[in-house]
mmCIF file of C-alpha atoms in Angstrom:
data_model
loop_
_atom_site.group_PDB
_atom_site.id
_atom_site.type_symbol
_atom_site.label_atom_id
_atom_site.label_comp_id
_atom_site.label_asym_id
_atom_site.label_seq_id
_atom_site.Cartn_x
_atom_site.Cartn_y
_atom_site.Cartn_z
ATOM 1 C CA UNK A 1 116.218 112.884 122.290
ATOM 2 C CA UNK A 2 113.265 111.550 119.867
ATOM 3 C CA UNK A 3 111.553 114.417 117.967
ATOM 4 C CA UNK A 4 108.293 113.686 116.311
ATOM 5 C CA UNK A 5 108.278 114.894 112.960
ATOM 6 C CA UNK A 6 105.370 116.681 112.646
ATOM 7 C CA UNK A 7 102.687 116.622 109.726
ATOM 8 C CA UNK A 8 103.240 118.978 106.664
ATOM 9 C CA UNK A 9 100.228 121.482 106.607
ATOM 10 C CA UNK A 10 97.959 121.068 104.648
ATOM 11 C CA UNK A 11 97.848 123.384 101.102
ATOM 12 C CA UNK A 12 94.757 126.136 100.645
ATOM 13 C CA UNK A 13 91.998 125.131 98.263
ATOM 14 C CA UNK A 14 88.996 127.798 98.152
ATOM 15 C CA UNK A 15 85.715 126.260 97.092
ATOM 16 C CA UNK A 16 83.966 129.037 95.656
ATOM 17 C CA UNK A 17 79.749 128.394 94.225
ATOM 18 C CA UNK A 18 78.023 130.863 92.209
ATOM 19 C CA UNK A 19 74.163 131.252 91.973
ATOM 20 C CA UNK A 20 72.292 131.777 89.380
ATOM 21 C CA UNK A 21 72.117 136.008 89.664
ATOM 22 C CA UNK A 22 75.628 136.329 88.794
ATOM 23 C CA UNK A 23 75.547 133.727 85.775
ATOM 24 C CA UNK A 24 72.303 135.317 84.397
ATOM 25 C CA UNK A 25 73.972 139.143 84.482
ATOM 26 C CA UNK A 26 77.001 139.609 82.132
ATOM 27 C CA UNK A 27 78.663 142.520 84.131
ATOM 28 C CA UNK A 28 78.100 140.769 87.183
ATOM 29 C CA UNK A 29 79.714 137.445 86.034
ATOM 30 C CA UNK A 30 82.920 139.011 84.415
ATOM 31 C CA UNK A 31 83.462 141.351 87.533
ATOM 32 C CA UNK A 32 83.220 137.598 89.179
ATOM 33 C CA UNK A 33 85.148 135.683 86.988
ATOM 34 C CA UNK A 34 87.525 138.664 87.370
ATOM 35 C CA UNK A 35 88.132 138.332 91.327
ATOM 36 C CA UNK A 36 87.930 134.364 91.017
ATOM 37 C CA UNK A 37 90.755 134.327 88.503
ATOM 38 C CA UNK A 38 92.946 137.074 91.192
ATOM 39 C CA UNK A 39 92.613 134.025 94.153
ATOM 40 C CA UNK A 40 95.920 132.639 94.983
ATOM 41 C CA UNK A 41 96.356 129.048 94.637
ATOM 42 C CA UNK A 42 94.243 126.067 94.401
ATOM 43 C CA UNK A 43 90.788 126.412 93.817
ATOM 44 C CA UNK A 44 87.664 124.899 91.973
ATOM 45 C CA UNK A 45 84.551 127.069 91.071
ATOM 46 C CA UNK A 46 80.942 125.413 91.402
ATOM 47 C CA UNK A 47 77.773 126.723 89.719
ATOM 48 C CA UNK A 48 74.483 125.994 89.057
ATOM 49 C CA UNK A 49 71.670 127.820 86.465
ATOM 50 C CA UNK A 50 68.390 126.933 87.080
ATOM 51 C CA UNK A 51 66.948 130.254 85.700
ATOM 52 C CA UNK A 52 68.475 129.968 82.784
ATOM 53 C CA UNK A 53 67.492 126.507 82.996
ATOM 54 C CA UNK A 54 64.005 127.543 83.720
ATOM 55 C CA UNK A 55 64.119 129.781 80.785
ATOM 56 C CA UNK A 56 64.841 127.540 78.163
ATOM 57 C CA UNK A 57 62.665 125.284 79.173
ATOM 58 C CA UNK A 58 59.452 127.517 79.091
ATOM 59 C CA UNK A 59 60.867 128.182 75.340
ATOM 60 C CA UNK A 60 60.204 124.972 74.200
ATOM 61 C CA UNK A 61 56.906 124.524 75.743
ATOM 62 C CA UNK A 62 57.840 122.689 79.004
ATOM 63 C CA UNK A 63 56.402 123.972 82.459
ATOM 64 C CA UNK A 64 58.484 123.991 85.221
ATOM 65 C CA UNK A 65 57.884 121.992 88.659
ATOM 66 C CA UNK A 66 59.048 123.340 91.980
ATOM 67 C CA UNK A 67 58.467 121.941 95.098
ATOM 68 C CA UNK A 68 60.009 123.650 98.245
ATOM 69 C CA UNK A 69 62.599 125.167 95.953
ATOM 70 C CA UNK A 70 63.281 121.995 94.014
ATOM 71 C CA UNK A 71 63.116 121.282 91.136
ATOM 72 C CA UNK A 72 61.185 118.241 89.422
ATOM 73 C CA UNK A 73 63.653 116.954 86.847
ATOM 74 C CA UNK A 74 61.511 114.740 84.308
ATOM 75 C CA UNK A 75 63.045 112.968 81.022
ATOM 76 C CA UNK A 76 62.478 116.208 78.680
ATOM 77 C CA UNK A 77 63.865 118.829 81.932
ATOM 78 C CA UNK A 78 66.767 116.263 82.581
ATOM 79 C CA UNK A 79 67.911 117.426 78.797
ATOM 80 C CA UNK A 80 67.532 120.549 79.443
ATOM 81 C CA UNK A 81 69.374 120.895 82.781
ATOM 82 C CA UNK A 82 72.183 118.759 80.761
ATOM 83 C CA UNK A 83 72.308 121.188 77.795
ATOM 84 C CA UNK A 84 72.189 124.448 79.971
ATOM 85 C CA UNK A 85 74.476 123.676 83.240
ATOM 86 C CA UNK A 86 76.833 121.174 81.234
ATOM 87 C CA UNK A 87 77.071 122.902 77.964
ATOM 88 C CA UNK A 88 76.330 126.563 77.643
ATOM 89 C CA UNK A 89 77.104 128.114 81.374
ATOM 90 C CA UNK A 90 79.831 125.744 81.894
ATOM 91 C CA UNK A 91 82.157 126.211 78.488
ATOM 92 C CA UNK A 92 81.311 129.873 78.902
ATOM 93 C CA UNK A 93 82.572 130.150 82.296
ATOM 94 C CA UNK A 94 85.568 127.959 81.480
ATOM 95 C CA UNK A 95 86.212 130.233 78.427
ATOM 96 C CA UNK A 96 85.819 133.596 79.972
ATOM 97 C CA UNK A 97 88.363 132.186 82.677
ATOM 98 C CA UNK A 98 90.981 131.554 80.337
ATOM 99 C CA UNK A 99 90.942 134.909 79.087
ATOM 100 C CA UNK A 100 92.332 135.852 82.612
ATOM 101 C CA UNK A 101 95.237 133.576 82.453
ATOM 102 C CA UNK A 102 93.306 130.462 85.039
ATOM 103 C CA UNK A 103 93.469 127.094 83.316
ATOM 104 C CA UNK A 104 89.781 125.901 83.920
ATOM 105 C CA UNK A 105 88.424 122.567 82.735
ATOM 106 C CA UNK A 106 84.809 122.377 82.936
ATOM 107 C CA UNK A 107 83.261 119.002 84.580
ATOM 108 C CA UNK A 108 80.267 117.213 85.646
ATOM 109 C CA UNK A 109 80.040 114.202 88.165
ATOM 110 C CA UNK A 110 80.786 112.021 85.221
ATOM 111 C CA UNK A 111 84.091 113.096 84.292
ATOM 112 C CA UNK A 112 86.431 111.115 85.417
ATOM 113 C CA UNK A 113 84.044 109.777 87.862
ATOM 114 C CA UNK A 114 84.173 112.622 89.676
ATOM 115 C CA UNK A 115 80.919 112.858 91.788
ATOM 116 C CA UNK A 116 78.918 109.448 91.717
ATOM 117 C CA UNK A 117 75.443 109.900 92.888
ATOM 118 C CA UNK A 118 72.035 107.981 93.132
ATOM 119 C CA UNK A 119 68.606 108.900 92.455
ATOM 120 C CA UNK A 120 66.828 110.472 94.904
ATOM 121 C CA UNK A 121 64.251 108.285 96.737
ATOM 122 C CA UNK A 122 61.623 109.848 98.017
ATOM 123 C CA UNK A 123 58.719 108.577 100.594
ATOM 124 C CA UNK A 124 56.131 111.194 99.051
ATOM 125 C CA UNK A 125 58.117 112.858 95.878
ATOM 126 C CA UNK A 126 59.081 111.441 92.654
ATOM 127 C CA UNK A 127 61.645 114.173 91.713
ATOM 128 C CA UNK A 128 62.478 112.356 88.508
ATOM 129 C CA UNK A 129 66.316 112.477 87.372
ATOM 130 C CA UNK A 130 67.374 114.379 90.931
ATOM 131 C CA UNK A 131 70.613 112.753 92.154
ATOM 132 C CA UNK A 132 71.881 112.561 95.858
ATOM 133 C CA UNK A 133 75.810 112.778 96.143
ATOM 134 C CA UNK A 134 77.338 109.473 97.180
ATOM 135 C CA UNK A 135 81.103 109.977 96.793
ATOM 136 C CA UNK A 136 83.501 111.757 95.180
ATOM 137 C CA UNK A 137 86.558 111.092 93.356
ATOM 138 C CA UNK A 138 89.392 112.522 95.836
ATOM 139 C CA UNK A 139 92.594 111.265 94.931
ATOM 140 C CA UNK A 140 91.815 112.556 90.550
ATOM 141 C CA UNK A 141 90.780 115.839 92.020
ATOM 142 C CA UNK A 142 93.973 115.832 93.914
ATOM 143 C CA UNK A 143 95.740 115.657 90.998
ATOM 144 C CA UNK A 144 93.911 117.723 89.074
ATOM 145 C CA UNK A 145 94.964 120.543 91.467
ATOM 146 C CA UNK A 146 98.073 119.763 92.073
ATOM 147 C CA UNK A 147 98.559 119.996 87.902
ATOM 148 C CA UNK A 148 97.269 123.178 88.180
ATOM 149 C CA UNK A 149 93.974 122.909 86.348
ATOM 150 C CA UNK A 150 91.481 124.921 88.217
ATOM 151 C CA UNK A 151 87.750 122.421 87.712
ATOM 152 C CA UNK A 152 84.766 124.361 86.993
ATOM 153 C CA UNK A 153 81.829 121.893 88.209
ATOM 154 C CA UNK A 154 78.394 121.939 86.605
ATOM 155 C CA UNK A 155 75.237 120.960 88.518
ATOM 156 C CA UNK A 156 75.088 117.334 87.265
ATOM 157 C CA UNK A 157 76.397 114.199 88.358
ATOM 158 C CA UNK A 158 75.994 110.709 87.242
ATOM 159 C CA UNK A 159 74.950 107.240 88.820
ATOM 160 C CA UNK A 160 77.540 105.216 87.527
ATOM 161 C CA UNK A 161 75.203 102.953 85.033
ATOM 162 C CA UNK A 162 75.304 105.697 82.449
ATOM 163 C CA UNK A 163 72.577 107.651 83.631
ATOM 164 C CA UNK A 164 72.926 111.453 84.486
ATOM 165 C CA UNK A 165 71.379 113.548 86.825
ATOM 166 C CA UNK A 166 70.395 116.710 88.213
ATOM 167 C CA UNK A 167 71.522 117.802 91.487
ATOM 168 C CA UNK A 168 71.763 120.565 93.384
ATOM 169 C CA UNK A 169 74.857 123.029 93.173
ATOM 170 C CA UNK A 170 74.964 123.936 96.696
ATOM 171 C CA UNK A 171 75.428 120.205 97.918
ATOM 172 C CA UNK A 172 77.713 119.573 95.116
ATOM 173 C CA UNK A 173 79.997 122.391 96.647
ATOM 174 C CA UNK A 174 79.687 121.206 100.085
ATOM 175 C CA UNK A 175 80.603 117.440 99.431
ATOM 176 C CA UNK A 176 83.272 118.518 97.241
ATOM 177 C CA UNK A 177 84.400 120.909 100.801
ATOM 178 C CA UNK A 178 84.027 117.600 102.679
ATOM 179 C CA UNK A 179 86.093 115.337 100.613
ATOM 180 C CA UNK A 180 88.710 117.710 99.628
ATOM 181 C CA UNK A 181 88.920 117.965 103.395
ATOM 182 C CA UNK A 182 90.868 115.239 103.817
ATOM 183 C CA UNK A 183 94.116 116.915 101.943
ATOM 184 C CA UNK A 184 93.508 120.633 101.632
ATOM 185 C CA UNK A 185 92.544 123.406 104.142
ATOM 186 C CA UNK A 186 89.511 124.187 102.572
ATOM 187 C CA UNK A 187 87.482 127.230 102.598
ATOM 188 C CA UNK A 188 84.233 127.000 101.299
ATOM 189 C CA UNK A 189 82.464 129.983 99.766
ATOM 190 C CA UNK A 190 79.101 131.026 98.625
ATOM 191 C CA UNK A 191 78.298 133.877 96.475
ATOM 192 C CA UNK A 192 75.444 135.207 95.742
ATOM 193 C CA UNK A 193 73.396 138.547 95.113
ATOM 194 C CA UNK A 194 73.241 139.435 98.541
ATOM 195 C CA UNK A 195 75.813 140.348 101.072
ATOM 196 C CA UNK A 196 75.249 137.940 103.384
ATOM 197 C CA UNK A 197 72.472 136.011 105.578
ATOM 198 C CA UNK A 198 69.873 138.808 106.504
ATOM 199 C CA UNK A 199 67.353 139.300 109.193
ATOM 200 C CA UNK A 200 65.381 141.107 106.755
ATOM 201 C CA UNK A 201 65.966 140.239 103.284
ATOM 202 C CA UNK A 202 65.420 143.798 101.618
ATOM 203 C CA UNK A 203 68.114 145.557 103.753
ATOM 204 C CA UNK A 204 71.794 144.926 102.591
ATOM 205 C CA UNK A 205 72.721 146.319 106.011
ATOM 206 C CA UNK A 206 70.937 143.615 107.738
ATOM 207 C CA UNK A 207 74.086 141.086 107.660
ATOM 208 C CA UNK A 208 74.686 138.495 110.388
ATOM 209 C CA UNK A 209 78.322 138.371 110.596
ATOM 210 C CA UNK A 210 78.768 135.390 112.681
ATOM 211 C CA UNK A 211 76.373 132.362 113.109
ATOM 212 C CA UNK A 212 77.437 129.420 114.951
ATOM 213 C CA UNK A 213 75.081 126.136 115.442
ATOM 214 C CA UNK A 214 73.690 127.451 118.403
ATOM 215 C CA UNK A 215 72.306 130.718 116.562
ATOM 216 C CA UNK A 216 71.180 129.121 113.943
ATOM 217 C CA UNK A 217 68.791 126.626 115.669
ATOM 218 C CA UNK A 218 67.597 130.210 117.371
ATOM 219 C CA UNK A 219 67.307 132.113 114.042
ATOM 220 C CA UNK A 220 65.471 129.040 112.887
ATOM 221 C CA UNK A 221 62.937 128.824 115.694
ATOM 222 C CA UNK A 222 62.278 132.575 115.747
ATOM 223 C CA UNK A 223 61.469 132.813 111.780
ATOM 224 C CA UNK A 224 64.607 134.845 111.159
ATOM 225 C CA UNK A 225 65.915 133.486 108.373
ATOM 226 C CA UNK A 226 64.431 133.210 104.822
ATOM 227 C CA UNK A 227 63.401 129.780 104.372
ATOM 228 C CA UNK A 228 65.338 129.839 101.143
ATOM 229 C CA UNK A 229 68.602 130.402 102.842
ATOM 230 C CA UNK A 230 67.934 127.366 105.173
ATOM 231 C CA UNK A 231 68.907 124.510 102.611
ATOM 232 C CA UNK A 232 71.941 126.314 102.383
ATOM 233 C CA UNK A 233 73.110 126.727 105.885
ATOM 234 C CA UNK A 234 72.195 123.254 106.505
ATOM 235 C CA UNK A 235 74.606 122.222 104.230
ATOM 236 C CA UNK A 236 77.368 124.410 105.938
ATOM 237 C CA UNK A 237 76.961 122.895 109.109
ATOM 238 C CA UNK A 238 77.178 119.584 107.581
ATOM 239 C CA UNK A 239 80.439 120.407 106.027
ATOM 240 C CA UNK A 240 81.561 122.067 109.564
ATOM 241 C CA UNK A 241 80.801 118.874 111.428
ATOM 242 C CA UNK A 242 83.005 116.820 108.783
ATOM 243 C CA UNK A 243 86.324 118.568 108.274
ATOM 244 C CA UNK A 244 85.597 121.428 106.229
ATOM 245 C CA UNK A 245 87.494 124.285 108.252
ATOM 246 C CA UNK A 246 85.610 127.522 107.412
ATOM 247 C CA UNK A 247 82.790 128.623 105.075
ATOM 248 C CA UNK A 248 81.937 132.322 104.118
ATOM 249 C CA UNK A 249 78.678 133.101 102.756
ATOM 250 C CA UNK A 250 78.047 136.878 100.397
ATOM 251 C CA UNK A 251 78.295 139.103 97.423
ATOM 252 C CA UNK A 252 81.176 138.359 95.481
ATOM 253 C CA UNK A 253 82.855 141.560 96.260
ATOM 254 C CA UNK A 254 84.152 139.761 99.318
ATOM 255 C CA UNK A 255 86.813 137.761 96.963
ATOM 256 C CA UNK A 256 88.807 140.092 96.792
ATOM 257 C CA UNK A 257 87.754 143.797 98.904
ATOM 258 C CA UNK A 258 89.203 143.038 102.565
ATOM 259 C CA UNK A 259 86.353 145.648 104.450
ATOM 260 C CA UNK A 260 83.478 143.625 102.938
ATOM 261 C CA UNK A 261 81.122 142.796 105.225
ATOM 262 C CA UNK A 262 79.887 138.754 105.184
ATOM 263 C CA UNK A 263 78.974 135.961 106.738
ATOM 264 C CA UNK A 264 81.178 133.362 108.397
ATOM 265 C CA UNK A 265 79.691 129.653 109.542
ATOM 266 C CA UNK A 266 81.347 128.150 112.651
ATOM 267 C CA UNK A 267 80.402 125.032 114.916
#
């Protein structure tokens, strides 16, 4: 009798991003850093920093551009994005984590060709230096992991003819979910100030535990949901639909307190 061998499963890797409330508060970002460091296994951290970003920039005499939440990166902001998400958040983060015994190496898309973008092209907006992720680099961060290096990713990525860019943290985390897909069960998790996706965004208690696709398009039609947090669950479903096998969104307390109340993303 013929028995099929069957497939290995696949190791863990948690995908864990970080928003800019925990990076810009100390206590908050050790306590982090803290659980992060206590998670079993393979993981990669992802953050952003736009406030501090934002900060810096108003220090030197530059004025910010949002539109719908994004943010215009011009020549003089594209240096300042660089400096703050590349150099100061990132080597802090990655030297903080060493002090609780996880090997972190800090990266942006460029590293080892790790996340290739291209400029964002627009029919209406010229964001400037905004990059859209085109692919990343699956079999280095493979080994990466598998050497036991835990990447700490920045919020920039490159276009492959020397040119950096800015791009958005929360998509970096998701296509980094979708490609890592492929060889890892991956969990993908966002934390952020809040304990969850609220119905009303002043009560903590107002937590939807469970949204699947169908909810969503619901919560969306009824004016539920913050607009801010809509970016973000769009990307979850798009990692859903390709591969990504669960994503958690909440305070960071979650990491490693069992009873803490979330959100989980499903199809």
């Amino acid at each position: 009798m013929n028995i099929k061998a069957q497939s290995p499963k696949p190791e863990a890797l948690s995908i864990i991003k970080i928003g800019g409330n925990i990076i810009d508060n100390p206590a908050e970002l050790k306590q982090f850093l803290t659980d992060f460091s206590k998670i079993e296994g393979n993981k990669i951290l992802v953050h952003g920093g736009g406030k501090s970003a934002t900060k810096m920039a108003q220090s030197i005499g530059l004025v910010p551009q949002m539109i719908d939440g994004r943010r215009i990166t011009d020549a003089p902001m594209l240096d300042v994005v660089i400096m703050i998400y590349a150099g100061e958040i990132n080597k802090n983060v990655v030297a903080q984590l060493q002090t609780y015994n996880t090997n972190a190496i800090g990266f942006s898309g460029a590293d080892g060709n790790l996340i290739l973008s291209t400029k964002r092209n627009h029919p209406t907006i010229d964001y400037g230096f905004v990059g859209d992720v085109q692919k990343v680099n699956t079999p280095l961060l493979k080994t990466l992991l598998n050497s036991g290096i835990t990447p700490v990713f920045c919020a920039i990525t490159h276009d492959g003819q020397g040119q950096l860019l800015n791009t958005n943290a929360d998509t970096i985390a998701s296509e980094l979910a979708i490609a890592a897909s492929e060889v890892f069960d991956v969990t993908l998790t966002y934390c952020f100030e809040k304990a969850g996706v609220l119905t009303d965004v002043e009560d903590e208690n107002s937590v939807i535990q469970q949204i699947n696709s169908a909810l969503y398009s619901k919560l969306k039609e009824e004016g539920a949901i913050h607009s801010g947090m809509i970016p973000k669950l769009d990307n979850c479903f798009n990692s859903l639909s390709k591969g990504v096998q669960k994503i958690r969104i909440g305070h960071h307390r979650m990491l490693q307190n069992t009873n803490a109340i979330f959100t989980t993303i499903e199809l």
